[in-house]
Short mmCIF file of C-alpha atoms in Angstrom, two decimals:
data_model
loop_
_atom_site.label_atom_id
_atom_site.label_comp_id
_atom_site.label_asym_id
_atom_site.label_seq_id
_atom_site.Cartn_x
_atom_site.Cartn_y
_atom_site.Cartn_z
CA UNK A 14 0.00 0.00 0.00
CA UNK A 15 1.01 3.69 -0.71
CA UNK A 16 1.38 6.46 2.27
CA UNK A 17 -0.84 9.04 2.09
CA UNK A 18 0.14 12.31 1.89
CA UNK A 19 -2.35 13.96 3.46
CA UNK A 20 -1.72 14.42 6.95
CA UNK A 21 -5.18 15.57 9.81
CA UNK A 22 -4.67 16.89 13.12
CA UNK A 23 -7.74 15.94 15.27
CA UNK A 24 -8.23 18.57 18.05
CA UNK A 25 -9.95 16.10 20.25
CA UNK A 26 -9.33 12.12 20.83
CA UNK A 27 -10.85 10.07 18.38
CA UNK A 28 -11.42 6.72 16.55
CA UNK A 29 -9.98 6.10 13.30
CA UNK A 30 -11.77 3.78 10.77
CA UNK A 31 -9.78 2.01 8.09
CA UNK A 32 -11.92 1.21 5.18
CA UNK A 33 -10.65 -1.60 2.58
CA UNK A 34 -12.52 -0.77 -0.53
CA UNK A 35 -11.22 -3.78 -2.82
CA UNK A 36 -13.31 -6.66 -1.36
CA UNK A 37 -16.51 -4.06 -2.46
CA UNK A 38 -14.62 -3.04 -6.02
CA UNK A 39 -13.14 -6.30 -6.93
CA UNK A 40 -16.16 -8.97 -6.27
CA UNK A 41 -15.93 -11.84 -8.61
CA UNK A 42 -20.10 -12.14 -9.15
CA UNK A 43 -19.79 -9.18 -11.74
CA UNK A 44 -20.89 -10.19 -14.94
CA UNK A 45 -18.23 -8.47 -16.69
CA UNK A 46 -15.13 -9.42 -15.74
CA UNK A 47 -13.89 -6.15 -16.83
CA UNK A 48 -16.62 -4.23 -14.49
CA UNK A 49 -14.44 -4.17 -11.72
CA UNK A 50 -11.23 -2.85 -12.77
CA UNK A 51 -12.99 -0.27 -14.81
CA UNK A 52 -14.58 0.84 -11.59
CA UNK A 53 -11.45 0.80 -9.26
CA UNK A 54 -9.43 2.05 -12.52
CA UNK A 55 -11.83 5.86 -12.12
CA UNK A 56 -11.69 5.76 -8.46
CA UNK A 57 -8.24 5.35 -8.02
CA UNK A 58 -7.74 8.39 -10.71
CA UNK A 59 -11.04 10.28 -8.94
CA UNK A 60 -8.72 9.84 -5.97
CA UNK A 61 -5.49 11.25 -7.17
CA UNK A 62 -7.23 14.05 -9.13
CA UNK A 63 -8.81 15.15 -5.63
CA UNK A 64 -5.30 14.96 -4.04
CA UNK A 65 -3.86 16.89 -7.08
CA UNK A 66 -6.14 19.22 -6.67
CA UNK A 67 -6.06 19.53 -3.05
CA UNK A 68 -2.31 20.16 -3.03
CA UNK A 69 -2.73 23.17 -6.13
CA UNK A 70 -5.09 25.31 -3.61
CA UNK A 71 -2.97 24.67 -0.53
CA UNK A 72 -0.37 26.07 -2.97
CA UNK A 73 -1.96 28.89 -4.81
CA UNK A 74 -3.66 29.93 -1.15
CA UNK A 75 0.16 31.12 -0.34
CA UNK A 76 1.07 34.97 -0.62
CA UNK A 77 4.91 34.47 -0.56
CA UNK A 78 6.14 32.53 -3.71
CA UNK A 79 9.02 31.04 -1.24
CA UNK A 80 6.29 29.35 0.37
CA UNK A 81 4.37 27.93 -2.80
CA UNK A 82 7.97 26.98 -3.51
CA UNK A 83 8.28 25.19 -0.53
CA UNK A 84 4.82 23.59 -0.22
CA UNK A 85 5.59 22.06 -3.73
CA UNK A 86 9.28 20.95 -2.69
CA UNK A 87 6.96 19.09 0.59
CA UNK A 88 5.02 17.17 -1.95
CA UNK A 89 7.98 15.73 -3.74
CA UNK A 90 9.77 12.73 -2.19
CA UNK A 91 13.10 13.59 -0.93
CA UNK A 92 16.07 11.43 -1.36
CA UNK A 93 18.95 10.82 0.60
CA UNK A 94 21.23 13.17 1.23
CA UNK A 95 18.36 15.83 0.60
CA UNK A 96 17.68 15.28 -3.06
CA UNK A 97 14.92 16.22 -5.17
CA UNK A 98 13.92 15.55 -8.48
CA UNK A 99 11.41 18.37 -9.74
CA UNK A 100 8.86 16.27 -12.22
CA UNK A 101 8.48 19.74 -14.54
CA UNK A 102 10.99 22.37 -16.18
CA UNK A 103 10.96 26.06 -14.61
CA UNK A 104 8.53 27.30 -17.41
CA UNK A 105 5.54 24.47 -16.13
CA UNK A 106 6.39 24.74 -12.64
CA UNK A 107 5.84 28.55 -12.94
CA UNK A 108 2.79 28.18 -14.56
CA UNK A 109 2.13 25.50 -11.89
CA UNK A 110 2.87 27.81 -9.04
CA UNK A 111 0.99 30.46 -10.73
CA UNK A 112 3.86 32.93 -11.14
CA UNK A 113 6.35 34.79 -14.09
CA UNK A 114 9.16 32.12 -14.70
CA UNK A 115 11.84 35.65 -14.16
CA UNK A 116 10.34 35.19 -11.19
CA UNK A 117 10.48 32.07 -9.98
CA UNK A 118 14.13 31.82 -11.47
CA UNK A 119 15.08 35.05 -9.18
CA UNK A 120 13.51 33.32 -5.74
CA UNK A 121 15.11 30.10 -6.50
CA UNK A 122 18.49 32.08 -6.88
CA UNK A 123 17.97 33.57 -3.68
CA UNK A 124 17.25 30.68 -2.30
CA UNK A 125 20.69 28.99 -3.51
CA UNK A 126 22.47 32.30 -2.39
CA UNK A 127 20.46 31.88 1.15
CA UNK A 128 22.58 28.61 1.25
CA UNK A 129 18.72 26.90 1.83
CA UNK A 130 19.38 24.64 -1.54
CA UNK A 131 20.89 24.19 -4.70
CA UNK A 132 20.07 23.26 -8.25
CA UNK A 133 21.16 22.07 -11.34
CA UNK A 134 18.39 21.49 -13.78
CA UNK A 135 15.56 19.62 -12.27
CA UNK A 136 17.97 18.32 -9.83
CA UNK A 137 17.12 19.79 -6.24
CA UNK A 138 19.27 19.47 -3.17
CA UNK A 139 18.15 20.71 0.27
CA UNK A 140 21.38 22.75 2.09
CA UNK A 141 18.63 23.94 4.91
CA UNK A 142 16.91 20.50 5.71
CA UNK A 143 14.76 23.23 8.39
CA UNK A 144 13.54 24.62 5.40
CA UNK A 145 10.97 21.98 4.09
CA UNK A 146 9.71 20.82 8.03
CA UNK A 147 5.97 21.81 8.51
#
């Protein structure tokens, strides 16, 4: 199974209910064999289109472009040593973040000259590992 990356803080104690979906999506009386992995096929995507699109507000909701920078840097899975891999050029992830690419291209030189991290291409590594905790 994949971690989540959606993370809740409850503010009281309570009970958390694991739900298993594929006994209900997978059941072998369908007619159509077919039926089922159609149907867990859309949910799945349903799924990560809500997280996608979850993660793009949390983003855009940001005033600072350092922090839709660093919200995005969150999402991406860090290797060791600090490592990052950014999955778009600077042109999409401006349009991404919702920002000029001059501008996104001066921040992330600050950010090198900050000693916080360093880049070459899409190649990301954190210097400041304080910079990406929550």
């Amino acid at each position: 199974a994949e971690d989540s990356p959606i993370q809740i803080d409850a503010l009281t104690d309570v009970q958390v209910l694991y739900l298993d979906f594929d006994p209900l999506l997978l059941q072998q009386e369908c007619a159509c064999p077919h039926k089922a992995q159609v149907t867990a096929n859309l949910l799945r995507e349903m799924g990560r289109s809500a997280l996608f699109l979850n993660q793009k507000m949390r983003i855009l909701a940001q005033n600072r472009l350092r922090n839709r920078i660093k919200l995005y840097l969150q999402m991406l899975p860090v290797k060791p040593g600090g490592e990052l891999h950014l999955d778009m050029g600077r042109g999409e992830l401006a349009d991404y973040l919702c920002v000029d690419r001059s501008a996104l291209s001066r921040e992330l030189g600050r950010m090198q000259k900050e000693g916080i991290l360093a880049f070459q291409g899409q190649q990301v590594r954190i210097l400041d590992q304080s910079f990406l905790s929550v």
